[in-house]
Short mmCIF file of C-alpha atoms and ligand atoms in Angstrom, two decimals:
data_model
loop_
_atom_site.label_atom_id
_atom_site.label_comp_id
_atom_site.label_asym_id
_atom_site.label_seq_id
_atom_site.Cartn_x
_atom_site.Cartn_y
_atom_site.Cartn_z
CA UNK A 198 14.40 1.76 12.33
CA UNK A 199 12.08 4.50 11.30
CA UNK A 200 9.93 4.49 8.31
CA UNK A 201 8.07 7.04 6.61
CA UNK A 202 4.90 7.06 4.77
CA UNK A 203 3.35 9.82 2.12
CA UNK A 204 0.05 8.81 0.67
CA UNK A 205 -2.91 10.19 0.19
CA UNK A 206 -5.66 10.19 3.71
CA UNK A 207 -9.28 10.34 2.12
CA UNK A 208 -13.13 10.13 2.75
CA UNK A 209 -14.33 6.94 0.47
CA UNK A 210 -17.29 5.84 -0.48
CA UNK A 211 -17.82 1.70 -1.07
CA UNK A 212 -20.35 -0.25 -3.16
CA UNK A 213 -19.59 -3.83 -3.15
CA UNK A 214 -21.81 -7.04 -3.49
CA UNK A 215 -22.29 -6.82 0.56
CA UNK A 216 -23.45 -3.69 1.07
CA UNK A 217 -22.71 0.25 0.38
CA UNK A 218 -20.77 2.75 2.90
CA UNK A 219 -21.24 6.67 3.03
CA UNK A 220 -18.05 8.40 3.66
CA UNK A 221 -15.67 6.50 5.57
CA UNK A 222 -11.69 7.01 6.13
CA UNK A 223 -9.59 5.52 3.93
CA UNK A 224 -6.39 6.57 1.78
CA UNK A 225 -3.32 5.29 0.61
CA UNK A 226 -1.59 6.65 3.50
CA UNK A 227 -4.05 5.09 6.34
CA UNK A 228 -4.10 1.76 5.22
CA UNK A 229 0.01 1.64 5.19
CA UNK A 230 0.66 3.55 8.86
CA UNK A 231 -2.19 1.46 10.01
CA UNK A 232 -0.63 -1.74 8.57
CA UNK A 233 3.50 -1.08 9.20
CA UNK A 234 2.35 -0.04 12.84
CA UNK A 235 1.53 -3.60 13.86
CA UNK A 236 5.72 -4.00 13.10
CA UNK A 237 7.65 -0.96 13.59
CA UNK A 238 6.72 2.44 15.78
CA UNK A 239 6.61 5.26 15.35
CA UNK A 240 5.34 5.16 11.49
CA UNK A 241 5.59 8.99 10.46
CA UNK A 242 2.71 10.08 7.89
CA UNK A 243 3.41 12.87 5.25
CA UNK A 244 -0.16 13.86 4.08
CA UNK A 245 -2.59 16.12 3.51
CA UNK A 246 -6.65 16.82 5.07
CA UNK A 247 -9.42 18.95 4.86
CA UNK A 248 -11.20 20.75 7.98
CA UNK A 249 -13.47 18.06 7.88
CA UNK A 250 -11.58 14.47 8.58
CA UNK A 251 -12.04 12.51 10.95
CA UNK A 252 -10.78 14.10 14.07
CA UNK A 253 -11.40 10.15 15.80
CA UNK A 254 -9.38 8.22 13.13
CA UNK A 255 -6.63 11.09 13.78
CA UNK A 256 -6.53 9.93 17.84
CA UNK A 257 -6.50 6.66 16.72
CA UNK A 258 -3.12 7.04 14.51
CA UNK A 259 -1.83 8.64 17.75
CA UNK A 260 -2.60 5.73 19.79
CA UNK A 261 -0.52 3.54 17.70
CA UNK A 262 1.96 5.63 17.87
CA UNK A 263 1.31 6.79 14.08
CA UNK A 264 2.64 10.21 13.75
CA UNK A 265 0.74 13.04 11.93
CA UNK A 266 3.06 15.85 12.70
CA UNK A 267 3.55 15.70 8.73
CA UNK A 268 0.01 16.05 7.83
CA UNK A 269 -1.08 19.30 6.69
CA UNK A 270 -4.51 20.39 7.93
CA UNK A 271 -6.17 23.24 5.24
CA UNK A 272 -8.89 24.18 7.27
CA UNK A 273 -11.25 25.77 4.91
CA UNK A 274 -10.73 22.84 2.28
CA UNK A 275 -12.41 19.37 1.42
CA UNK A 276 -10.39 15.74 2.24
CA UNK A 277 -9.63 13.75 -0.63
CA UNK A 278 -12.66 12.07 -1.69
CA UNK A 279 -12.84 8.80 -3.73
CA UNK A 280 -15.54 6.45 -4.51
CA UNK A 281 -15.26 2.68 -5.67
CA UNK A 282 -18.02 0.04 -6.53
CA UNK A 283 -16.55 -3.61 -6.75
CA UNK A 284 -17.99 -6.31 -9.24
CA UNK A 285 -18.97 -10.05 -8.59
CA UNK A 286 -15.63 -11.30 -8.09
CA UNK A 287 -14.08 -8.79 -6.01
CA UNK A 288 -11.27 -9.17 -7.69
CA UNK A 289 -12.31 -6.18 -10.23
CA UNK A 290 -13.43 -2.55 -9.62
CA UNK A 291 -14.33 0.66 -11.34
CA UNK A 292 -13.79 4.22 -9.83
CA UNK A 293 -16.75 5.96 -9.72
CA UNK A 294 -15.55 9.41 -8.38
CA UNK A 295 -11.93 10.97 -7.79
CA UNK A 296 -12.47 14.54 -6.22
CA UNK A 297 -8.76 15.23 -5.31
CA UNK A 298 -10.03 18.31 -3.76
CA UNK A 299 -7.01 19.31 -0.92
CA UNK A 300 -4.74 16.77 -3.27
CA UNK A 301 -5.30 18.75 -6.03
CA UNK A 302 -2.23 21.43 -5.23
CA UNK A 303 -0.61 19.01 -2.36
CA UNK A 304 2.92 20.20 -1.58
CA UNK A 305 3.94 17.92 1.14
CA UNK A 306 6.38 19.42 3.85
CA UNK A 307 9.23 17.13 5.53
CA UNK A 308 9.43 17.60 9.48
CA UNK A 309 13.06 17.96 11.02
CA UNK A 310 11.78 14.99 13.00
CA UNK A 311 11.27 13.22 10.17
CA UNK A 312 14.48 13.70 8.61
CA UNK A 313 17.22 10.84 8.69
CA UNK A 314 14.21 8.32 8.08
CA UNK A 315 15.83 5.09 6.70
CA UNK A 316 12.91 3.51 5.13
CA UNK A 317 10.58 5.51 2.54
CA UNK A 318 6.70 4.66 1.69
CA UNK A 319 5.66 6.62 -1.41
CA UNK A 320 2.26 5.48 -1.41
CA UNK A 321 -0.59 6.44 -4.05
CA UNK A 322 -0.53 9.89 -4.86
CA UNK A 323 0.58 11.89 -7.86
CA UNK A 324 3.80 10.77 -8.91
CA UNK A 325 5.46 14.35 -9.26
CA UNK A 326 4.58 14.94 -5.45
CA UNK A 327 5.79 11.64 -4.53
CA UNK A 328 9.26 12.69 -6.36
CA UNK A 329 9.34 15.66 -4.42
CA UNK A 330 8.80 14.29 -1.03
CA UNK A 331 12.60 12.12 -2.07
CA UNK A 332 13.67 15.14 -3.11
CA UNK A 333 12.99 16.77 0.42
CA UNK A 334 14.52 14.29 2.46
CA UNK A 335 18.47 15.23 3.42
CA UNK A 336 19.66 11.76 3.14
CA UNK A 337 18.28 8.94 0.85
CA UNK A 338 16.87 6.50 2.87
CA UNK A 339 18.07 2.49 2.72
CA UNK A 340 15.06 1.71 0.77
CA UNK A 341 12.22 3.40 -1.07
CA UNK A 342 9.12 1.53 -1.98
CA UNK A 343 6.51 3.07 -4.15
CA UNK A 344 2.66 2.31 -4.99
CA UNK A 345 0.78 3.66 -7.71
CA UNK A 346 -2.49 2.67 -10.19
CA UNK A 347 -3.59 2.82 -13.71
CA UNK A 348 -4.98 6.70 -12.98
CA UNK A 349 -1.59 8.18 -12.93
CA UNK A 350 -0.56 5.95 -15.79
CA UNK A 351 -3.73 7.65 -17.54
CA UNK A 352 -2.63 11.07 -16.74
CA UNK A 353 1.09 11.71 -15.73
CA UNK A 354 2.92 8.83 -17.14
CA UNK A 355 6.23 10.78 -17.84
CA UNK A 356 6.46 12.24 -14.35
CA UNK A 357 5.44 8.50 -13.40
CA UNK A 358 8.28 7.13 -15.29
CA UNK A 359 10.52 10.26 -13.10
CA UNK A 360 9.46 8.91 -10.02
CA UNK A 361 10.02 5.36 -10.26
CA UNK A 362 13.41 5.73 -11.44
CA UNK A 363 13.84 7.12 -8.04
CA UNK A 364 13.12 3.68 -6.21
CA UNK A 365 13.83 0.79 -5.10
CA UNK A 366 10.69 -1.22 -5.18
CA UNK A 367 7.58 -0.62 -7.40
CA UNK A 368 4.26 -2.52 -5.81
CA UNK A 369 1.48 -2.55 -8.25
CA UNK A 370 -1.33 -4.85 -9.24
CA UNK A 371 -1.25 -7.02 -12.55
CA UNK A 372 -3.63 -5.32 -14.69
CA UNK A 373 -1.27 -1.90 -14.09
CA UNK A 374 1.94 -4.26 -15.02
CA UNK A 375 0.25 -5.14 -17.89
CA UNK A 376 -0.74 -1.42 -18.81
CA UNK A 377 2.56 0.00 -17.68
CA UNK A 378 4.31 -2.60 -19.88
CA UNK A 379 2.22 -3.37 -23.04
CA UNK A 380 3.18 -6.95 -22.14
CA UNK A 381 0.31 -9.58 -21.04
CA UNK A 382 3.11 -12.09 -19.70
CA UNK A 383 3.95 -11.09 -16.44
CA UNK A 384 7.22 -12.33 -16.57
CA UNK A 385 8.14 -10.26 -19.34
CA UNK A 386 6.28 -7.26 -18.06
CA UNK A 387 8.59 -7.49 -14.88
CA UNK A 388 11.59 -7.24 -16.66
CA UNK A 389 10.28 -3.89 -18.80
CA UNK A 390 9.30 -2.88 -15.82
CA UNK A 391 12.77 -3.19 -13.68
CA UNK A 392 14.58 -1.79 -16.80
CA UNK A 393 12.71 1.30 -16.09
CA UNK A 394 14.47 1.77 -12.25
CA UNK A 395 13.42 -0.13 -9.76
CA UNK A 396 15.34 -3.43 -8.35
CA UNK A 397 12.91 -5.00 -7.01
CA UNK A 398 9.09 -5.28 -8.67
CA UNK A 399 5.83 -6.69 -6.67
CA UNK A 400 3.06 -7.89 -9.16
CA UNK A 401 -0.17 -8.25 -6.75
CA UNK A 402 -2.96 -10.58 -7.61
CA UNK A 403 -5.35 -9.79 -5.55
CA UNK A 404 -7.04 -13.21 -4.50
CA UNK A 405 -4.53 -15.34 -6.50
CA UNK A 406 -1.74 -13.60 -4.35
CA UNK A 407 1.65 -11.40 -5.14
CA UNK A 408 4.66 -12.00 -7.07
CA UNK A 409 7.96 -10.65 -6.18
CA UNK A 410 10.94 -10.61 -8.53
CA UNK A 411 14.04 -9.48 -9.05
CA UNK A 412 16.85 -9.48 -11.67
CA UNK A 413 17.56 -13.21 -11.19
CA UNK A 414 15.05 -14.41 -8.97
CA UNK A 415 10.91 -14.47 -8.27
CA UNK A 416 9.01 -15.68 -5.24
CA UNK A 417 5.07 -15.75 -5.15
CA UNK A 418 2.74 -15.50 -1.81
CA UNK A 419 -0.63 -16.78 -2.16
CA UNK A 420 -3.72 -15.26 -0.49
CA UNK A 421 -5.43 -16.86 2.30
CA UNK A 422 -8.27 -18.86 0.81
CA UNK A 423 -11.17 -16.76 2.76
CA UNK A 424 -15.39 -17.85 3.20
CA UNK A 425 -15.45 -14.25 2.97
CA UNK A 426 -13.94 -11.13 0.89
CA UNK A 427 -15.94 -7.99 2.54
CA UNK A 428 -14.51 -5.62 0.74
CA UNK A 429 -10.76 -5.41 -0.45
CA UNK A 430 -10.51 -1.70 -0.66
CA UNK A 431 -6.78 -1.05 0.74
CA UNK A 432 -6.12 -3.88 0.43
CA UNK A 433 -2.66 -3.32 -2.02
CA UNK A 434 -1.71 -0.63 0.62
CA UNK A 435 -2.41 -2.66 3.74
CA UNK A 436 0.05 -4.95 2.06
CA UNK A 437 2.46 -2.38 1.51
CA UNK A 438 2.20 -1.06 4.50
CA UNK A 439 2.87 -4.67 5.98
CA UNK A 440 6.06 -5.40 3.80
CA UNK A 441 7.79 -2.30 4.31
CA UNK A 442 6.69 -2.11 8.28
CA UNK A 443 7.91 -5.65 8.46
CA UNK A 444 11.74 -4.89 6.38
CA UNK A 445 11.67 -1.95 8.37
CA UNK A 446 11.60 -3.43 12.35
CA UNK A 447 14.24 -5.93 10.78
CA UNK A 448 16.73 -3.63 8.79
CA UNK A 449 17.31 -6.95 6.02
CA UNK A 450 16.78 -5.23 2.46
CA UNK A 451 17.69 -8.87 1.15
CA UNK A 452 15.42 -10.62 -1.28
CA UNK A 453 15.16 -13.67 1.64
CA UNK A 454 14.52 -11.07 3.93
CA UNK A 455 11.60 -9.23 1.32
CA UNK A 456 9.68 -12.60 0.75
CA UNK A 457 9.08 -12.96 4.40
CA UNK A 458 7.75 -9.05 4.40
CA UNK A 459 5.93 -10.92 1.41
CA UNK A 460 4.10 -12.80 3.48
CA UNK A 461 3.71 -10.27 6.47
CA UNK A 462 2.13 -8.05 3.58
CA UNK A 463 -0.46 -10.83 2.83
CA UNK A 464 -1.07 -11.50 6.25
CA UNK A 465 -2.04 -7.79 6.96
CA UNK A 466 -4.01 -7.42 3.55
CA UNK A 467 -5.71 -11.14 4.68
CA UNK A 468 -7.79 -8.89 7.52
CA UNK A 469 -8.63 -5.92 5.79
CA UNK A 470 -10.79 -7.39 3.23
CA UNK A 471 -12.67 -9.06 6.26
CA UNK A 472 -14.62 -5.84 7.41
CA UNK A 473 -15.06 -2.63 5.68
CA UNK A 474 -12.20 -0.14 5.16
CA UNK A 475 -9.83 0.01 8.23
CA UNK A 476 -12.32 -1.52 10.60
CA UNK A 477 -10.43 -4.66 10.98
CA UNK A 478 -6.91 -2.78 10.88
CA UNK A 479 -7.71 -0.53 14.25
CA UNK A 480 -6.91 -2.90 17.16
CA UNK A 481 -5.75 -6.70 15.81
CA UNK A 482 -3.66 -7.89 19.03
CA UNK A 483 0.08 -9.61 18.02
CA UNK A 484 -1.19 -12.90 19.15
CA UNK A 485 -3.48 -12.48 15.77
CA UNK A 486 -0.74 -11.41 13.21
CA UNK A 487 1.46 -14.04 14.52
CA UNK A 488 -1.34 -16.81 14.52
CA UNK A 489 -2.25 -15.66 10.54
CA UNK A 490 1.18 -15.13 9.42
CA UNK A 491 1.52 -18.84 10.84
CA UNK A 492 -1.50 -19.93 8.42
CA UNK A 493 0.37 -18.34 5.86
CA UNK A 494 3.41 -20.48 6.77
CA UNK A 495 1.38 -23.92 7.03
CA UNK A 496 -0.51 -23.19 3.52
CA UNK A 497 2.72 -23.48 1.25
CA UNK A 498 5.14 -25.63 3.83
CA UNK A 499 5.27 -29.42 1.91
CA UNK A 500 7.65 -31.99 2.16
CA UNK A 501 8.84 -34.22 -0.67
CA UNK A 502 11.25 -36.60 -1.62
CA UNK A 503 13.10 -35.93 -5.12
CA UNK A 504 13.01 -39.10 -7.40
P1 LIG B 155 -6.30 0.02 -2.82
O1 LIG B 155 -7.62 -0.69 -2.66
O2 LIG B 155 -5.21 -0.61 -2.01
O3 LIG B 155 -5.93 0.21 -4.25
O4 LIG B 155 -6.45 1.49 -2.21
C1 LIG B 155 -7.67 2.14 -2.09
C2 LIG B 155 -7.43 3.51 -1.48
O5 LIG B 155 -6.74 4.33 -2.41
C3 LIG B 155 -8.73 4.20 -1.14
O6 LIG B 155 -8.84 4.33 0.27
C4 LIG B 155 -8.64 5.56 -1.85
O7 LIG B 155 -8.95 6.63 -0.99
C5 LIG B 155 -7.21 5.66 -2.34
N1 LIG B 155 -7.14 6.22 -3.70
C6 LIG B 155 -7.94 5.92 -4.76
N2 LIG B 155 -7.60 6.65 -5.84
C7 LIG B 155 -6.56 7.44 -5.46
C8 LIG B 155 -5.74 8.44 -6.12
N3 LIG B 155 -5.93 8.76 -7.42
N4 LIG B 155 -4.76 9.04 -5.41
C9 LIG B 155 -4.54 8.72 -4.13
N5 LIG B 155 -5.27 7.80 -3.44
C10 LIG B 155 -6.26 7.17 -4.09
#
């Protein structure tokens, strides 16, 4: 089954209690083709780059079969540059610098070969352009899944509100549920939130794990309890990337079927925080995803006997 993803490819720049990074590659759509590619090939990436990316990380989407024939290269023009310093707990961040920069006047362009896609990745990236990219595609693919954050709620809520009426799934974090919704209960911030379009809602937690609902039903993941959080940027789309990689390779849109992408999703997002930005997401083998979806498995199985 073939999945598309549209998301932003950047430079970042990472403070966090372990150390600081100069440019490095990162982006919405990197950490989600990187991710879904460990379940489903090819993975075909609707972006957009400066003259001056990475011309290494672009081989390296090639070798796993990530294709880029939908990334627009403005040759004169700067990548996407964002920079991010985390606090204490990891768990909380502030933006230091957005420079959209080639973003600024993105307008992304479908390939024929891209066309007839059944699964849809609308990852961060201004929600009018994500609207468009639906727009562009011939035939509405089986599912949509979208990201976004707090800076589009800041600046282009109405268009946001456009856009996720569109989709299927909504994947954000619980301080944006809480924003998006004016409601602090998450429970009652998923139902505003699923009135507003989407089916299916994913609350992420970041350490304390994701919750999935739906109209009847809700399902939480945990995170893997780790020594060690290096630094969590991309982490929400590495786990995006993993749930929609994972529905994809199986077809199953059902909610049994999304809380085992659930679970993939955490098990991808599980080795990204380990190293800094995709280091850890270039070359795990299949022996390791299996092994850590497995831990995943062994941390919530219990047995019990109902009085
Ligand atoms: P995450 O940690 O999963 O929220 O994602 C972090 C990634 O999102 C970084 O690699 C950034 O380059 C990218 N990012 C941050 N802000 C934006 C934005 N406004 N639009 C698109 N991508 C962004």
């Amino acid at each position: 089954m073939s999945l598309t993803v549209v998301g932003s490819m950047a430079f970042d720049a990472l403070e966090t209690p372990f150390g600081k990074t100069d440019k490095i590659v990162g982006g919405a759509a990197t950490y989600i083709s990187l991710a879904a590619s460990y379940f489903v090939k090819p993975v075909n990436v609707v972006s957009v780059v400066g003259g001056d990316f990475d011309q290494d990380h672009i081989k390296l989407m090639h070798e796993r079969e990530i294709s880029t024939e939908g990334v627009q290269v403005k040759e004169n023009e700067k990548s996407f540059f964002w920079s991010g310093r985390y606090f204490n707990d990891m768990n909380s961040r502030e933006t230091l610098v957005t420079e959209l920069n080639v973003l600024g006047d993105f307008d992304p362009a479908i390939p024929d070969s891209y066309q007839g896609c059944e699964f849809l990745m609308l990852g961060n990236l201004a929600p009018a352009v994500q609207r468009s990219v639906i727009e562009r595609l011939h035939n509405r693919p089986k599912l949509i899944v979208m990201d976004t954050m707090n800076f589009w709620m800041n600046i282009a809520l109405d268009e946001l509100k456009e856009t996720m009426a569109l989709v299927d799934v909504l994947s954000i974090n619980d301080e944006e549920a809480r924003q998006l919704s004016g409601e602090y209960s998450l429970v009652k911030a998923a139902k505003k939130i699923m009135a507003m379009g989407p089916k299916f809602l994913i609350i992420k937690k970041g350490e304390h794990g994701a919750l999935l609902f739906s109209e009847d039903k809700v399902f939480f993941a945990p995170a893997l309890p780790l020594e060690e959080v290096f630094d969590p940027t991309g982490a929400g789309d590495t786990f995006a990337g993993g749930f929609v990689g994972y529905i994809a390779s199986t077809g199953d849109t059902s909610f049994e079927n999304m809380k085992r992408a659930v679970i993939h999703g955490s098990a991808l997002a599980s080795f990204c925080v380990e190293k800094f930005g995709t280091e850890r997401l270039k070359d795990l083998s299949q022996e390791e995803v299996a092994a850590r979806v497995q831990q995943f498995v062994d941390l919530v199985k219990f047995d019990t006997v109902l009085q």
